Coordinates of C-alpha atoms in Angstrom, one line a residue:
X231 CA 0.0 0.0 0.0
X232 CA 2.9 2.8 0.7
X233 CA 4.3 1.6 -2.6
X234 CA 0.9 2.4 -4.1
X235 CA 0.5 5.8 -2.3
X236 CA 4.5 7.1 -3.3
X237 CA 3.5 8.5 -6.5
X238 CA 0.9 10.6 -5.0
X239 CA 2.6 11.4 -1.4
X240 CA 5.7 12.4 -4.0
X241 CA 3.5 14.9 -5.3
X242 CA 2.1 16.5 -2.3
X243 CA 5.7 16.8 -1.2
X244 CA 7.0 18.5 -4.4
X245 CA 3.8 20.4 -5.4
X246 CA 1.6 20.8 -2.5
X247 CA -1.3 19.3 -1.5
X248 CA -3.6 21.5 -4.2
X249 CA -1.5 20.4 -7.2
X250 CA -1.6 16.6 -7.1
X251 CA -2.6 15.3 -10.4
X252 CA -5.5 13.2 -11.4
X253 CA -2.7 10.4 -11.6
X254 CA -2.7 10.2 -7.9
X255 CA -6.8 9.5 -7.9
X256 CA -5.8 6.1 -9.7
X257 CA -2.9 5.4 -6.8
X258 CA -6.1 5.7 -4.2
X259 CA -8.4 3.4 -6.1
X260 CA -5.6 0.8 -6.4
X261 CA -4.8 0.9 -3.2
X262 CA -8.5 0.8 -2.2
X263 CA -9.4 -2.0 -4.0
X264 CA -6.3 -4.1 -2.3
X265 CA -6.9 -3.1 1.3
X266 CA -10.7 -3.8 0.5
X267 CA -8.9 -7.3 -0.4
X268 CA -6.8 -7.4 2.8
X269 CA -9.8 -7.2 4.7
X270 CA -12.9 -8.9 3.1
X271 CA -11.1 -11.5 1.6
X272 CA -7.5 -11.9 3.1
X273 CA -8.1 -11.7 7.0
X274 CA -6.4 -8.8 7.9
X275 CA -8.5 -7.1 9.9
X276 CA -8.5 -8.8 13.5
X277 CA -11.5 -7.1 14.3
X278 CA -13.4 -8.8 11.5
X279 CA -11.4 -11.9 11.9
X280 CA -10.9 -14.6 9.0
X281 CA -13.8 -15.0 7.2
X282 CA -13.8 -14.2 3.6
X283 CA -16.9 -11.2 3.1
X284 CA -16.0 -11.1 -0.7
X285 CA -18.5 -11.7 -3.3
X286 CA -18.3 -13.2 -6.6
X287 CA -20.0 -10.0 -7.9
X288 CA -17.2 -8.5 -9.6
X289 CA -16.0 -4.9 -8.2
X290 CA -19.2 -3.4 -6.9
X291 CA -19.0 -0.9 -4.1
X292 CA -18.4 -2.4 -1.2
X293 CA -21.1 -0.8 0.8
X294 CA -23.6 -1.4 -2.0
X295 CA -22.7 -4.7 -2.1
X296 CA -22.6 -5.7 1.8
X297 CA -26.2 -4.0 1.9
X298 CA -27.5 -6.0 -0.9
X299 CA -26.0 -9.3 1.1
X300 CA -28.3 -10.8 3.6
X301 CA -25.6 -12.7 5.3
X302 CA -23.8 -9.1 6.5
X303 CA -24.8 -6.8 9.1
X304 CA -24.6 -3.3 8.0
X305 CA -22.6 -2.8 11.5
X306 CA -19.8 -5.1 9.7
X307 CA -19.6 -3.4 6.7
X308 CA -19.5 -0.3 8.5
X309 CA -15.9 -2.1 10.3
X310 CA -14.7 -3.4 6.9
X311 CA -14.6 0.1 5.5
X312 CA -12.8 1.3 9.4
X313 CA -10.6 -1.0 8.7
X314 CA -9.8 -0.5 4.7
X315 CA -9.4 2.8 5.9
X316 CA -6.9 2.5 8.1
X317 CA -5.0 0.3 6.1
X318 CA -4.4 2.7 3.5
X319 CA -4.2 5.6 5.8
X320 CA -0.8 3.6 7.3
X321 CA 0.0 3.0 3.8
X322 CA -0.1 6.6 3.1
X323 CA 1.8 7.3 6.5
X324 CA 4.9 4.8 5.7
X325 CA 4.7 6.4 2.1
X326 CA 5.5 10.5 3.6
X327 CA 8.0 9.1 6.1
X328 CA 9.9 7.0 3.2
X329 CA 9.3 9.5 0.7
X330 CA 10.7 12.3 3.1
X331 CA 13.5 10.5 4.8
X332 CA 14.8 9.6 0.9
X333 CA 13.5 13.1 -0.9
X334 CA 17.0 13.7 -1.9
X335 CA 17.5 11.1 -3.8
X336 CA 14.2 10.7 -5.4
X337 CA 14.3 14.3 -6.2
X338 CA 18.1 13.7 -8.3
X339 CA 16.4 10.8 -9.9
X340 CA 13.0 12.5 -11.1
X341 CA 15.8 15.4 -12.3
X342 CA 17.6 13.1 -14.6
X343 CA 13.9 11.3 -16.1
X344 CA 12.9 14.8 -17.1
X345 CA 16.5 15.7 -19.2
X346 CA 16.9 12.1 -20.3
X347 CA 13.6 10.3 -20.3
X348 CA 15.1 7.1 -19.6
X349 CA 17.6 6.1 -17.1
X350 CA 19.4 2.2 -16.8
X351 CA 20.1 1.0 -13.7
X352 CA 23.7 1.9 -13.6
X353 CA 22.4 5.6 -14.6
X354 CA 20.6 5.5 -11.4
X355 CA 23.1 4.5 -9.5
X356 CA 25.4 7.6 -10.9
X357 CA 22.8 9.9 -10.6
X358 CA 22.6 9.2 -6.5
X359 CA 26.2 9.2 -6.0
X360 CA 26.3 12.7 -7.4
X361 CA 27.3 12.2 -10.9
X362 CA 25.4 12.7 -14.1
X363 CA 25.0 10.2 -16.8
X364 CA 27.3 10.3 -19.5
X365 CA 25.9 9.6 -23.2
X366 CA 27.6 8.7 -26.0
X367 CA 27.5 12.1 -28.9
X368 CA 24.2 11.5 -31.0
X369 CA 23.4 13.5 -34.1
X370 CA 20.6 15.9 -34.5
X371 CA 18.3 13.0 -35.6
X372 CA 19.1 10.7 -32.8
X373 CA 18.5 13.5 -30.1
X374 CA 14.8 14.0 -32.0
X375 CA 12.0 12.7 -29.7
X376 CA 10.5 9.2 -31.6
X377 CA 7.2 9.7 -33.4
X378 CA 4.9 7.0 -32.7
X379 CA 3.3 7.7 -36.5
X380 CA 5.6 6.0 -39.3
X381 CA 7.3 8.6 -41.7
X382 CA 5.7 8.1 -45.0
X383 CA 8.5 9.2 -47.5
X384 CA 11.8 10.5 -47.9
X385 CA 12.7 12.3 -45.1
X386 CA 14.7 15.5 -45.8
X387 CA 18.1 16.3 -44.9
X388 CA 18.8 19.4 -42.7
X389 CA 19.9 22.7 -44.2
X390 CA 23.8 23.2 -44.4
X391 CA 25.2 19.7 -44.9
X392 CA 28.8 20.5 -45.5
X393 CA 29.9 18.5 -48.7
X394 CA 26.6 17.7 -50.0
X395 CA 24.7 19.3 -53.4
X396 CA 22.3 21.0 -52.9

């Protein structure tokens, strides 16, 4: 669950809580949808003990679907969603503390996806230890972002080619 909440707790940290993105509302459903998991279906909710509340329903609301089920009360359902709260809210709390204790780091790595939108493990590893990552000299073309549209065509050459007719 904190590994589900980092994106979004990364964002609060760097951005403020009024600028997360609508990225982070899929982190919340994800993590929703496992701690509803953890609880209903997994035992991990000692106050609702190991009996498996899940339905073969498919992903309806959980309070919708408890109501609609004869076989739980709606003070259970009530506890399940206590206690899928808290999960995630702990999730969310181990998230801040990791993401703040290792900000530094995360914040050189972020750094180095936006200049070279891709980064290998070794890159990574250069980029924490303070050094940038060195790339081997590419020509105009190869520095171009890829299109995911095929070029149709000839493509043309660039203007100035030294030792070329025109």
């Amino acid at each position: 669950l904190a590994i589900m909440m980092g994106g979004r707790v990364a964002e609060e940290l760097k951005f403020g809580d009024d600028n997360v993105t609508a990225g982070a509302s899929s982190d919340i459903q994800q993590a929703t949808r496992l701690a509803r998991a953890m609880v209903t279906r997994f035992g991990f909710a000692d106050s609702i003990g190991p009996v498996d509340y899940g339905s073969d329903q498919g992903d309806v609301f959980l309070g919708q679907q408890l109501v609609q089920s004869s076989h739980v009360s709606e003070e259970t359902s009530r506890t399940i969603e206590e206690e899928v709260r808290k999960l995630i809210q702990t999730g969310m709390d181990d998230a801040r503390r990791i993401m703040t204790e290792a900000r530094a780091d995360w914040e050189k790595i972020a750094t180095g996806l936006l200049e070279y939108e891709t980064l290998t493990g070794e890159e990574i590893t250069d980029l924490l230890n303070g050094k940038p990552p060195t790339r081997p000299d590419l020509s105009d073309d190869d520095m171009a972002p890829g299109s995911a549209v095929p070029v149709i065509g000839k493509r043309r050459k660039p203007k100035g080619d030294a030792g070329e007719a025109a």
